[in-house]
PDB file of C-alpha atoms and ligand atoms in Angstrom:
ATOM      1  CA  MET A 745      -7.834  45.523   7.604  1.00  0.00           C
ATOM      2  CA  SER A 746      -6.366  48.842   8.656  1.00  0.00           C
ATOM      3  CA  SER A 747      -3.779  50.423   6.429  1.00  0.00           C
ATOM      4  CA  SER A 748      -1.226  50.548   9.234  1.00  0.00           C
ATOM      5  CA  LEU A 749      -1.458  46.772   9.521  1.00  0.00           C
ATOM      6  CA  ASP A 750      -0.960  46.551   5.756  1.00  0.00           C
ATOM      7  CA  ASP A 751       2.111  48.729   6.114  1.00  0.00           C
ATOM      8  CA  MET A 752       3.484  46.502   8.848  1.00  0.00           C
ATOM      9  CA  TYR A 753       2.958  43.374   6.734  1.00  0.00           C
ATOM     10  CA  ARG A 754       4.562  45.058   3.750  1.00  0.00           C
ATOM     11  CA  GLU A 755       7.547  46.109   5.824  1.00  0.00           C
ATOM     12  CA  ILE A 756       8.129  42.541   7.106  1.00  0.00           C
ATOM     13  CA  ILE A 757       7.841  41.116   3.582  1.00  0.00           C
ATOM     14  CA  MET A 758      10.215  43.707   2.120  1.00  0.00           C
ATOM     15  CA  ASP A 759      12.742  43.063   4.881  1.00  0.00           C
ATOM     16  CA  HIS A 760      12.821  39.345   4.027  1.00  0.00           C
ATOM     17  CA  TYR A 761      12.977  40.170   0.322  1.00  0.00           C
ATOM     18  CA  ARG A 762      15.932  42.523   0.740  1.00  0.00           C
ATOM     19  CA  SER A 763      17.931  40.157   2.926  1.00  0.00           C
ATOM     20  CA  PRO A 764      16.637  36.625   2.478  1.00  0.00           C
ATOM     21  CA  ARG A 765      17.571  34.147   5.205  1.00  0.00           C
ATOM     22  CA  GLY A 766      18.894  30.695   4.448  1.00  0.00           C
ATOM     23  CA  ARG A 767      20.949  31.640   1.389  1.00  0.00           C
ATOM     24  CA  ALA A 768      24.167  29.969   2.608  1.00  0.00           C
ATOM     25  CA  PRO A 769      24.984  26.899   0.485  1.00  0.00           C
ATOM     26  CA  LEU A 770      24.405  23.514   2.064  1.00  0.00           C
ATOM     27  CA  PRO A 771      26.955  21.239   0.381  1.00  0.00           C
ATOM     28  CA  ASN A 772      26.010  18.103   2.333  1.00  0.00           C
ATOM     29  CA  ALA A 773      22.271  18.404   1.912  1.00  0.00           C
ATOM     30  CA  ASP A 774      20.310  15.151   1.961  1.00  0.00           C
ATOM     31  CA  VAL A 775      17.634  16.436  -0.363  1.00  0.00           C
ATOM     32  CA  SER A 776      17.454  19.109  -3.009  1.00  0.00           C
ATOM     33  CA  SER A 777      14.008  20.026  -4.274  1.00  0.00           C
ATOM     34  CA  ASP A 778      13.238  22.420  -7.116  1.00  0.00           C
ATOM     35  CA  GLY A 779       9.969  24.196  -7.595  1.00  0.00           C
ATOM     36  CA  MET A 780       8.479  26.677  -9.963  1.00  0.00           C
ATOM     37  CA  ASN A 781       5.453  28.869 -10.267  1.00  0.00           C
ATOM     38  CA  PRO A 782       4.955  29.357 -14.005  1.00  0.00           C
ATOM     39  CA  SER A 783       2.163  31.885 -13.601  1.00  0.00           C
ATOM     40  CA  CYS A 784       4.611  34.388 -12.109  1.00  0.00           C
ATOM     41  CA  GLY A 785       7.998  33.010 -13.182  1.00  0.00           C
ATOM     42  CA  ASP A 786       9.252  32.266  -9.657  1.00  0.00           C
ATOM     43  CA  GLU A 787      11.879  29.540  -9.338  1.00  0.00           C
ATOM     44  CA  ILE A 788      13.144  28.028  -6.131  1.00  0.00           C
ATOM     45  CA  ASN A 789      15.605  25.499  -4.829  1.00  0.00           C
ATOM     46  CA  VAL A 790      15.124  24.197  -1.306  1.00  0.00           C
ATOM     47  CA  ALA A 791      17.853  21.902   0.015  1.00  0.00           C
ATOM     48  CA  PHE A 792      17.959  20.434   3.485  1.00  0.00           C
ATOM     49  CA  SER A 793      19.670  17.999   5.810  1.00  0.00           C
ATOM     50  CA  MET A 794      17.847  15.490   7.929  1.00  0.00           C
ATOM     51  CA  ASP A 795      18.786  13.695  11.112  1.00  0.00           C
ATOM     52  CA  LYS A 796      16.235  10.907  11.427  1.00  0.00           C
ATOM     53  CA  ASP A 797      12.958  12.821  11.388  1.00  0.00           C
ATOM     54  CA  ILE A 798      14.398  16.243  12.207  1.00  0.00           C
ATOM     55  CA  LEU A 799      15.260  18.842   9.633  1.00  0.00           C
ATOM     56  CA  THR A 800      18.641  20.060  10.846  1.00  0.00           C
ATOM     57  CA  ASP A 801      19.571  22.633   8.222  1.00  0.00           C
ATOM     58  CA  VAL A 802      18.005  24.284   5.231  1.00  0.00           C
ATOM     59  CA  HIS A 803      19.085  26.276   2.203  1.00  0.00           C
ATOM     60  CA  VAL A 804      16.651  28.324   0.155  1.00  0.00           C
ATOM     61  CA  ASN A 805      17.466  30.042  -3.102  1.00  0.00           C
ATOM     62  CA  CYS A 806      14.525  31.737  -4.740  1.00  0.00           C
ATOM     63  CA  LYS A 807      14.595  33.783  -7.906  1.00  0.00           C
ATOM     64  CA  GLY A 808      11.283  35.484  -8.182  1.00  0.00           C
ATOM     65  CA  CYS A 809       8.986  38.202  -7.000  1.00  0.00           C
ATOM     66  CA  ALA A 810       9.152  39.814  -3.551  1.00  0.00           C
ATOM     67  CA  ILE A 811       6.462  37.563  -2.109  1.00  0.00           C
ATOM     68  CA  SER A 812       8.010  34.277  -3.256  1.00  0.00           C
ATOM     69  CA  VAL A 813      11.441  35.329  -1.981  1.00  0.00           C
ATOM     70  CA  ALA A 814      10.063  36.602   1.345  1.00  0.00           C
ATOM     71  CA  SER A 815       8.030  33.451   1.911  1.00  0.00           C
ATOM     72  CA  GLY A 816      11.116  31.295   1.205  1.00  0.00           C
ATOM     73  CA  SER A 817      13.135  33.388   3.623  1.00  0.00           C
ATOM     74  CA  MET A 818      10.488  32.980   6.335  1.00  0.00           C
ATOM     75  CA  LEU A 819      10.464  29.247   5.693  1.00  0.00           C
ATOM     76  CA  ALA A 820      14.244  29.089   6.136  1.00  0.00           C
ATOM     77  CA  GLU A 821      13.902  30.889   9.438  1.00  0.00           C
ATOM     78  CA  THR A 822      11.086  28.693  10.687  1.00  0.00           C
ATOM     79  CA  VAL A 823      11.696  25.053   9.811  1.00  0.00           C
ATOM     80  CA  LYS A 824      15.152  24.351  11.243  1.00  0.00           C
ATOM     81  CA  GLY A 825      14.989  21.825  14.077  1.00  0.00           C
ATOM     82  CA  LYS A 826      11.432  20.818  13.201  1.00  0.00           C
ATOM     83  CA  SER A 827      10.151  17.335  12.454  1.00  0.00           C
ATOM     84  CA  PHE A 828       8.445  16.343   9.237  1.00  0.00           C
ATOM     85  CA  GLU A 829       5.051  16.496  10.954  1.00  0.00           C
ATOM     86  CA  ASP A 830       5.793  19.961  12.381  1.00  0.00           C
ATOM     87  CA  VAL A 831       6.768  21.250   8.946  1.00  0.00           C
ATOM     88  CA  ARG A 832       3.644  19.801   7.405  1.00  0.00           C
ATOM     89  CA  LYS A 833       1.484  21.386  10.115  1.00  0.00           C
ATOM     90  CA  ILE A 834       3.113  24.782   9.657  1.00  0.00           C
ATOM     91  CA  SER A 835       2.707  24.624   5.898  1.00  0.00           C
ATOM     92  CA  GLU A 836      -0.993  23.729   6.297  1.00  0.00           C
ATOM     93  CA  ILE A 837      -1.488  26.762   8.541  1.00  0.00           C
ATOM     94  CA  VAL A 838       0.299  28.980   6.022  1.00  0.00           C
ATOM     95  CA  LYS A 839      -1.874  27.598   3.234  1.00  0.00           C
ATOM     96  CA  LYS A 840      -5.117  28.205   5.135  1.00  0.00           C
ATOM     97  CA  MET A 841      -3.972  31.658   6.182  1.00  0.00           C
ATOM     98  CA  LEU A 842      -3.256  32.555   2.559  1.00  0.00           C
ATOM     99  CA  LYS A 843      -6.568  31.254   1.324  1.00  0.00           C
ATOM    100  CA  GLY A 844      -8.437  33.165   3.994  1.00  0.00           C
ATOM    101  CA  GLU A 845      -9.743  30.010   5.648  1.00  0.00           C
ATOM    102  CA  GLU A 846     -10.538  29.869   9.318  1.00  0.00           C
ATOM    103  CA  VAL A 847      -7.323  28.916  11.081  1.00  0.00           C
ATOM    104  CA  GLU A 848      -5.925  29.361  14.535  1.00  0.00           C
ATOM    105  CA  ILE A 849      -2.482  30.902  14.341  1.00  0.00           C
ATOM    106  CA  PRO A 850      -0.340  29.452  17.121  1.00  0.00           C
ATOM    107  CA  ASP A 851       0.930  31.938  19.669  1.00  0.00           C
ATOM    108  CA  ASP A 852       4.493  31.095  18.792  1.00  0.00           C
ATOM    109  CA  PRO A 853       7.460  33.281  17.746  1.00  0.00           C
ATOM    110  CA  ASP A 854       7.631  31.210  14.533  1.00  0.00           C
ATOM    111  CA  PHE A 855       4.459  32.885  13.365  1.00  0.00           C
ATOM    112  CA  GLU A 856       5.452  36.452  14.125  1.00  0.00           C
ATOM    113  CA  ASP A 857       6.810  37.116  10.622  1.00  0.00           C
ATOM    114  CA  LEU A 858       4.830  34.367   8.922  1.00  0.00           C
ATOM    115  CA  SER A 859       1.559  36.063   9.787  1.00  0.00           C
ATOM    116  CA  ALA A 860       2.607  38.925   7.499  1.00  0.00           C
ATOM    117  CA  LEU A 861       1.732  36.570   4.638  1.00  0.00           C
ATOM    118  CA  LYS A 862      -1.894  37.147   5.610  1.00  0.00           C
ATOM    119  CA  GLY A 863      -1.632  40.409   3.693  1.00  0.00           C
ATOM    120  CA  VAL A 864      -1.119  38.383   0.505  1.00  0.00           C
ATOM    121  CA  ARG A 865      -4.676  37.045   0.524  1.00  0.00           C
ATOM    122  CA  GLN A 866      -5.834  40.381  -0.854  1.00  0.00           C
ATOM    123  CA  PHE A 867      -3.940  39.511  -4.034  1.00  0.00           C
ATOM    124  CA  PRO A 868      -5.166  36.062  -5.118  1.00  0.00           C
ATOM    125  CA  VAL A 869      -2.685  35.745  -8.008  1.00  0.00           C
ATOM    126  CA  ARG A 870       0.121  36.051  -5.462  1.00  0.00           C
ATOM    127  CA  ILE A 871      -1.009  33.156  -3.296  1.00  0.00           C
ATOM    128  CA  LYS A 872       0.908  30.688  -5.453  1.00  0.00           C
ATOM    129  CA  CYS A 873       4.023  32.828  -5.044  1.00  0.00           C
ATOM    130  CA  ALA A 874       3.732  32.629  -1.270  1.00  0.00           C
ATOM    131  CA  LEU A 875       3.066  28.879  -1.335  1.00  0.00           C
ATOM    132  CA  LEU A 876       5.939  27.940  -3.619  1.00  0.00           C
ATOM    133  CA  ALA A 877       8.620  27.455  -0.941  1.00  0.00           C
ATOM    134  CA  TRP A 878       6.282  25.449   1.282  1.00  0.00           C
ATOM    135  CA  VAL A 879       5.037  23.157  -1.475  1.00  0.00           C
ATOM    136  CA  THR A 880       8.618  22.571  -2.627  1.00  0.00           C
ATOM    137  CA  LEU A 881       9.890  21.745   0.860  1.00  0.00           C
ATOM    138  CA  VAL A 882       7.019  19.399   1.701  1.00  0.00           C
ATOM    139  CA  GLU A 883       7.480  17.583  -1.623  1.00  0.00           C
ATOM    140  CA  GLY A 884      11.190  17.230  -0.904  1.00  0.00           C
ATOM    141  CA  MET A 885      10.476  15.839   2.548  1.00  0.00           C
ATOM    142  CA  GLU A 886       7.948  13.380   1.161  1.00  0.00           C
ATOM    143  CA  LYS A 887      10.502  12.264  -1.408  1.00  0.00           C
ATOM    144  CA  TYR A 888      13.076  11.811   1.325  1.00  0.00           C
ATOM    145  CA  ARG A 889      10.634   9.844   3.433  1.00  0.00           C
ATOM    146  CA  ALA A 890       9.784   7.583   0.527  1.00  0.00           C
ATOM    147  CA  GLY A 891      13.493   6.944   0.157  1.00  0.00           C
ATOM    148  CA  GLY A 892      13.576   8.187  -3.399  1.00  0.00           C
ATOM    149  CA  ALA A 893      15.537  11.422  -3.145  1.00  0.00           C
ATOM    150  CA  ASP A 894      16.631  10.929  -6.741  1.00  0.00           C
ATOM    151  CA  SER A 895      13.230  11.051  -8.344  1.00  0.00           C
ATOM    152  CA  ALA A 896      13.544  14.631  -9.448  1.00  0.00           C
ATOM    153  CA  LYS A 897      10.048  15.729 -10.227  1.00  0.00           C
ATOM    154  CA  ALA A 898       9.953  19.476  -9.845  1.00  0.00           C
ATOM    155  CA  ALA A 899       7.287  20.784  -7.517  1.00  0.00           C
ATOM    156  CA  THR A 900       4.915  23.237  -9.024  1.00  0.00           C
ATOM    157  CA  THR A 901       2.248  25.354  -7.448  1.00  0.00           C
ATOM    158  CA  GLU A 902       0.218  24.981 -10.621  1.00  0.00           C
ATOM    159  CA  GLU A 903      -0.908  21.477  -9.820  1.00  0.00           C
ATOM    160  CA  ASP A 904      -0.169  21.184  -6.134  1.00  0.00           C
ATOM    161  CA  GLN A 905      -2.743  23.236  -4.336  1.00  0.00           C
TER     162      GLN A 905
HETATM  163 ZN1   ZN B1406       5.700  35.459  -7.736  1.00  0.00          ZN
END
């Protein structure tokens, strides 16, 4: 990987870290899901509203390192208006990208910033930071789907890989 590409990735990540998207409170959220990454100390709350199978609005509040905050911000920018299946597909692509697995990145504006997370694979301890928002959202959506939005088991990247 060329160093200019590294610089570009770093710049995108720092931009999301400095001004995270999706911070606005979502008072009428259908689901609120908390997650944590004990190995780094990142904590996140992802709240969202659903209309049938479509995620209509999302709130992300992450207290953690630059990568966890940036990944949460990218998530907030990406998932609005998507269905549960879309979100799950995107999160699978992100996961594979981070782990350096073979994956086709869709030629889609959604992935313009997200592909900056590829730079994280050089730092294996940071992969959990980048996954935290995605794991927490998918868990929240699964909870919602199961109809048990109250069962408040916090997501954690420690066990959910
Ligand atoms: Zn972290």
